[in-house]
Short mmCIF file of C-alpha atoms and ligand atoms in Angstrom, two decimals:
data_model
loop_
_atom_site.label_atom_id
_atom_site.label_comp_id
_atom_site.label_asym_id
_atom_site.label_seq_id
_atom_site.Cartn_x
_atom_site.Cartn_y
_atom_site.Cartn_z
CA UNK A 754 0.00 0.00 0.00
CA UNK A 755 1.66 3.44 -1.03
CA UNK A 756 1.36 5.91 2.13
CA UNK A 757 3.79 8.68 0.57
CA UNK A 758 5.98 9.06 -2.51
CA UNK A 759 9.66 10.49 -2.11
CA UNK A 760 10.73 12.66 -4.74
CA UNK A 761 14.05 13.59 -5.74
CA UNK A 762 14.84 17.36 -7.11
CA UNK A 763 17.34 17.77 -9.39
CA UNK A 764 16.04 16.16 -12.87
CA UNK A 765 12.74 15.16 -11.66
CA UNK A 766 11.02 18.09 -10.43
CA UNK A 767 13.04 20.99 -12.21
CA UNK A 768 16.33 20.44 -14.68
CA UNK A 769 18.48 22.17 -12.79
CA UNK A 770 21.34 20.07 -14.69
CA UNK A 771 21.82 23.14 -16.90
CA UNK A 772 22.45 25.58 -15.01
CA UNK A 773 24.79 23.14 -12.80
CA UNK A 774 26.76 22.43 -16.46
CA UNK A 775 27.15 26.06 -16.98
CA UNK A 776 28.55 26.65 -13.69
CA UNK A 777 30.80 23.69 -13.79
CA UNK A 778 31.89 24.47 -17.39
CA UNK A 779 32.80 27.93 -16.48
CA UNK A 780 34.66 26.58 -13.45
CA UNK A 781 36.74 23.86 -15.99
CA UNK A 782 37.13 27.01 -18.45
CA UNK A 783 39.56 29.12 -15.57
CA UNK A 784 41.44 26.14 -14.71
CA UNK A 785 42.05 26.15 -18.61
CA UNK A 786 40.64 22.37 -19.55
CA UNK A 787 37.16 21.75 -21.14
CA UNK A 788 34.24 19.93 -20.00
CA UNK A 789 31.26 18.78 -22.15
CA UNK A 790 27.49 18.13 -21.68
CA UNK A 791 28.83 13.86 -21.66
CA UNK A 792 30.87 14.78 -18.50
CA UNK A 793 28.61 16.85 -16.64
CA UNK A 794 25.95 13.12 -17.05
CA UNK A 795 28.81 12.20 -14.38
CA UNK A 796 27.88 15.06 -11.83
CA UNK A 797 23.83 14.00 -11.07
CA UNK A 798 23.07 12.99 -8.16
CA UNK A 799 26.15 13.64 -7.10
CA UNK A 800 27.12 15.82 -3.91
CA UNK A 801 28.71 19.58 -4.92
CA UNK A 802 32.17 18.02 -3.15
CA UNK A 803 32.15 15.14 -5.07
CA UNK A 804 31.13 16.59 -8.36
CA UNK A 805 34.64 18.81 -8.09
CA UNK A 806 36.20 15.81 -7.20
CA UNK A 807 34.96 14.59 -11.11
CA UNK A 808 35.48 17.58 -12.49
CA UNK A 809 39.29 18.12 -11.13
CA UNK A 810 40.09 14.31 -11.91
CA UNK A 811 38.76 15.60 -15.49
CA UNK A 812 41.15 18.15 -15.94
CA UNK A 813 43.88 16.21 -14.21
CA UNK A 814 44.40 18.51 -11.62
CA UNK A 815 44.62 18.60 -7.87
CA UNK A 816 44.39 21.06 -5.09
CA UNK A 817 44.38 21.38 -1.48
CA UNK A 818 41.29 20.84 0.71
CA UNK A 819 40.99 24.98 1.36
CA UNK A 820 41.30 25.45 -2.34
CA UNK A 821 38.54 22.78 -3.46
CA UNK A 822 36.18 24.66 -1.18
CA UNK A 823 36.81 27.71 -2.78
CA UNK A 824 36.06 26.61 -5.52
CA UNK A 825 33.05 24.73 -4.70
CA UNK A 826 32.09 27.97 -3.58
CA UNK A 827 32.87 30.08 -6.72
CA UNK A 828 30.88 27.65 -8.21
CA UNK A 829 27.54 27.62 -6.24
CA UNK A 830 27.66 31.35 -6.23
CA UNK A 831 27.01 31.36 -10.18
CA UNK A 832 24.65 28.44 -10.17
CA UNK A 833 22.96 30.55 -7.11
CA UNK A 834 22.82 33.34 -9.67
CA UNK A 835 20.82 31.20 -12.42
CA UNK A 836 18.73 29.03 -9.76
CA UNK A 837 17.54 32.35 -8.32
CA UNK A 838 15.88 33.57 -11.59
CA UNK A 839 13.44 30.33 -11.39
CA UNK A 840 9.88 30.51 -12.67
CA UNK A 841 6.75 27.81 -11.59
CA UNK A 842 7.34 27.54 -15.84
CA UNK A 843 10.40 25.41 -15.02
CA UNK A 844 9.04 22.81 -13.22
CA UNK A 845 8.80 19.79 -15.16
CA UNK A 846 5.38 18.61 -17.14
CA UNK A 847 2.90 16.84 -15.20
CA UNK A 848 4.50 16.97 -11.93
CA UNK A 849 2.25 20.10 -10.21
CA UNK A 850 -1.05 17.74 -11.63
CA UNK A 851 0.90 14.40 -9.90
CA UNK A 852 1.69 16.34 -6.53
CA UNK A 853 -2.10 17.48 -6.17
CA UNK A 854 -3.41 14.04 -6.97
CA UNK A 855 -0.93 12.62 -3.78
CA UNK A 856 -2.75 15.24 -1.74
CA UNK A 857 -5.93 14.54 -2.51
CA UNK A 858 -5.47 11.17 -2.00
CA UNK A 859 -3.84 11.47 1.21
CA UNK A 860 -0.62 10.29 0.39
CA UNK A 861 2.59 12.13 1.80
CA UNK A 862 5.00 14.00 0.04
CA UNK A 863 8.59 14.21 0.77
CA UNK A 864 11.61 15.76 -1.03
CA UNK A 865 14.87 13.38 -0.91
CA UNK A 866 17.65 15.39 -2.57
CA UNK A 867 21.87 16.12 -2.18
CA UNK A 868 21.01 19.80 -2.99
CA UNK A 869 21.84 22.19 -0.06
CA UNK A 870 19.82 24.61 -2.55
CA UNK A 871 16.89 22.83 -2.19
CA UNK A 872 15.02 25.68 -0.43
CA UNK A 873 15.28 28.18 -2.38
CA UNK A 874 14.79 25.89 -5.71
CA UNK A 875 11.17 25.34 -4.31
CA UNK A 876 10.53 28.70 -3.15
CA UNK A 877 11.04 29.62 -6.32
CA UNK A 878 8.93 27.36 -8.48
CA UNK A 879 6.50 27.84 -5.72
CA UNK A 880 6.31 23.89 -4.69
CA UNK A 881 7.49 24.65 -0.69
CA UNK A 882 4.26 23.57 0.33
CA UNK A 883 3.47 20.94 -1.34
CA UNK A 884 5.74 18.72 0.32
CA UNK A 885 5.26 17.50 4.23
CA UNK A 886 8.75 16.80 5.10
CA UNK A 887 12.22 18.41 3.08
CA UNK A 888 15.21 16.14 3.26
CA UNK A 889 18.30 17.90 1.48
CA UNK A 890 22.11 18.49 1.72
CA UNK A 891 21.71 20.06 4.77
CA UNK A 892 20.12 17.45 6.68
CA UNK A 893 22.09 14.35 5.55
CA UNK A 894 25.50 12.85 6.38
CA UNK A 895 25.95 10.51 3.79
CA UNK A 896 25.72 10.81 0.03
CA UNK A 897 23.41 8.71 -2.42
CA UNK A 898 23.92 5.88 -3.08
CA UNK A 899 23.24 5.61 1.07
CA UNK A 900 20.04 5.67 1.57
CA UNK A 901 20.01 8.24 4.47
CA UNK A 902 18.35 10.73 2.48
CA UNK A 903 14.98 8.57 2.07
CA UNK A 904 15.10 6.59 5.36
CA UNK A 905 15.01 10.20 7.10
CA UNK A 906 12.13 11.04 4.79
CA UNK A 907 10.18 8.28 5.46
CA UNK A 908 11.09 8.66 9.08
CA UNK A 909 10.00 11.77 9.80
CA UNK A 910 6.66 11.33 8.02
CA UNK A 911 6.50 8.31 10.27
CA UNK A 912 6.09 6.00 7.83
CA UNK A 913 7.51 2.68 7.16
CA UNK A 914 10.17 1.97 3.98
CA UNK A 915 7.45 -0.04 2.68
CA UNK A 916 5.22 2.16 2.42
CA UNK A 917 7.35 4.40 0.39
CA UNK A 918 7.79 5.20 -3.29
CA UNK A 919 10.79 7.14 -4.51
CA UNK A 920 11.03 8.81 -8.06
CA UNK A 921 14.46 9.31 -8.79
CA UNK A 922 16.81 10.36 -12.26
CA UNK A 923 20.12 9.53 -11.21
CA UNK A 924 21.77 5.77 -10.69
CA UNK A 925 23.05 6.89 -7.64
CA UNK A 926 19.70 7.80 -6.07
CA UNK A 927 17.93 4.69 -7.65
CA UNK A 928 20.52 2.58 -5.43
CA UNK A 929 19.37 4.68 -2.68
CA UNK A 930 16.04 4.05 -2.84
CA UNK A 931 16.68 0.18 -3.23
CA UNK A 932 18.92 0.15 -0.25
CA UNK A 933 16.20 2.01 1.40
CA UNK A 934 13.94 -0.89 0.53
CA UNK A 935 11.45 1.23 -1.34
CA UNK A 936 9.96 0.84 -4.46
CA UNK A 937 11.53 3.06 -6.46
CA UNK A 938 10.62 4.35 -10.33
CA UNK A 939 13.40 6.01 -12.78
CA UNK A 940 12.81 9.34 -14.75
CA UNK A 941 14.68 8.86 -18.14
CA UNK A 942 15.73 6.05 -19.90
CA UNK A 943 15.23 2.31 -19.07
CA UNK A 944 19.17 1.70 -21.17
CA UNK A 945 20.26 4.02 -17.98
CA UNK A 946 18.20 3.36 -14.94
CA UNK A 947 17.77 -0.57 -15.47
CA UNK A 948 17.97 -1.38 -11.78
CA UNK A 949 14.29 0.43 -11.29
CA UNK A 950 11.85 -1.08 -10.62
CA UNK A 951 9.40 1.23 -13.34
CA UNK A 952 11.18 3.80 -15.70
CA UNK A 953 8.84 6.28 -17.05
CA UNK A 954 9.92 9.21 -19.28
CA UNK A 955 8.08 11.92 -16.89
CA UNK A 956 5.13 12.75 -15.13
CA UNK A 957 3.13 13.87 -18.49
CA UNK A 958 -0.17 11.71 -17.61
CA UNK A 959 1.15 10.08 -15.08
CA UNK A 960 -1.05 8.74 -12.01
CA UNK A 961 -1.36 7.26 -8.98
CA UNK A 962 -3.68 4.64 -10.82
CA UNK A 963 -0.51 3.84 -13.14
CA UNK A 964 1.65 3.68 -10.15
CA UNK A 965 -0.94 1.28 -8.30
CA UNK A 966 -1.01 -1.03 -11.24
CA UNK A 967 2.92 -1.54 -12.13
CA UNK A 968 3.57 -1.86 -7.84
CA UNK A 969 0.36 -4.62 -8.22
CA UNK A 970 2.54 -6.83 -11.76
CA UNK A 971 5.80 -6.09 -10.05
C1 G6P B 2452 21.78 17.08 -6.90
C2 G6P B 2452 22.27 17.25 -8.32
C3 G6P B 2452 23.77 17.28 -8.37
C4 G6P B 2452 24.32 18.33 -7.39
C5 G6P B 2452 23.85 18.01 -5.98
C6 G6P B 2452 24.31 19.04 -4.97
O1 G6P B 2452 22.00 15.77 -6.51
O2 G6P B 2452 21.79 16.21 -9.15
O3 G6P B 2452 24.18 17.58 -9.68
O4 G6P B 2452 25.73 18.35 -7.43
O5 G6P B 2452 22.42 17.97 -5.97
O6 G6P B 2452 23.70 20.27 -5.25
P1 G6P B 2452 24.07 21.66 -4.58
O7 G6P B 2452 22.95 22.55 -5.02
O8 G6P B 2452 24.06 21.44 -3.08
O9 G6P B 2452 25.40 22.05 -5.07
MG1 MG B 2453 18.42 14.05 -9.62
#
């Protein structure tokens, strides 16, 4: 029985992985190497720390601890810039119709992403209060592919793993959800997010009907 679906941010509510790859790229472009749309498929899901850590090992460079955070923080400061500008017209099709058919259903809503700029991405598309419970960057200790992120989720909406859906675009966070022991559907392509237990392309007619029957042949 589905009591609440977990949803990640980052490529399934918004595509913030633009604005991330211009960042990033303009990062690459001072340190004087390049870095292309194929790389920056490396960097979702993953934590802003650990996405340098790709990008540096990209342009085969390294640099001390105080320096990477520097960095990190050059970086965030332009995405900041772009993610600030964020219109309700960003937010993915179907999603706003999916999120109002949980609610009227009764069935809770909780953000699971790595992105410390989780807030203000939802203040700004005007989704804050559609979720119950907001589990991001801030709140977690350990990355996806943990499943910290969801098991917090479900926790503080008091439900059980079980209980729990998670709708997630990256590998990382589909590993997350299965070590979380919840079902969990991909965004994207099946070639990419095999170990799903559904892959759907979006939320465009999507509903909670669909997700009823593939749980029910699963
Ligand atoms: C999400 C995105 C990643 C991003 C991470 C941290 O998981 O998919 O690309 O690196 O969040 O985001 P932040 O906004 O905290 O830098
Ligand atoms: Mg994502």
């Amino acid at each position: 029985m589905i009591k609440a679906c977990l949803f990640d941010l980052d490529g399934v509510v918004v595509d913030t992985a633009k604005y991330h790859f211009i960042a990033w790229r303009s990062l690459a472009e001072e340190l004087g190497f390049e870095f292309t749309q194929e790389d920056n498929e490396r960097l979702k899901g993953v934590s802003r720390m650990k996405s340098l850590d790709i990008l540096l090992e990209i342009g085969g460079l390294e640099f001390s601890d105080d320096e990477k955070l520097a960095m990190a923080e050059k970086k965030n400061t332009l995405y900041v810039s772009y993610i600030e500008r964020m219109t309700p017209e960003e937010i993915l099709p179907g999603v706003p119709e999916f999120l109002q058919e949980l609610r009227n259903k009764g069935i809770k809503i909780a953000l699971g992403s790595a992105s410390k700029n989780s807030p203000m991405i939802l203040d700004r598309i005007q989704l804050s209060g559609m979720f119950d419970v907001v589990i991001d960057g801030n709140s977690i200790k350990e990355a996806k592919p943990n499943p910290e992120v969801f098991l917090k989720g479900a926790e503080r909406l008091g439900i059980s793993p079980e209980n729990c859906v998670v709708f997630e675009d990256a590998v990382a966070g589909i590993e997350a959800a299965r070590n979380a022991k919840m079902y969990c559907i991909g965004i994207g392509e099946p070639e990419t997010l095999g170990m799903a237990d559904l892959v759907i392309k979006g939320f465009d007619g999507f509903t909670v009907e669909k997700l009823k029957k593939a749980i029910e042949t699963s």
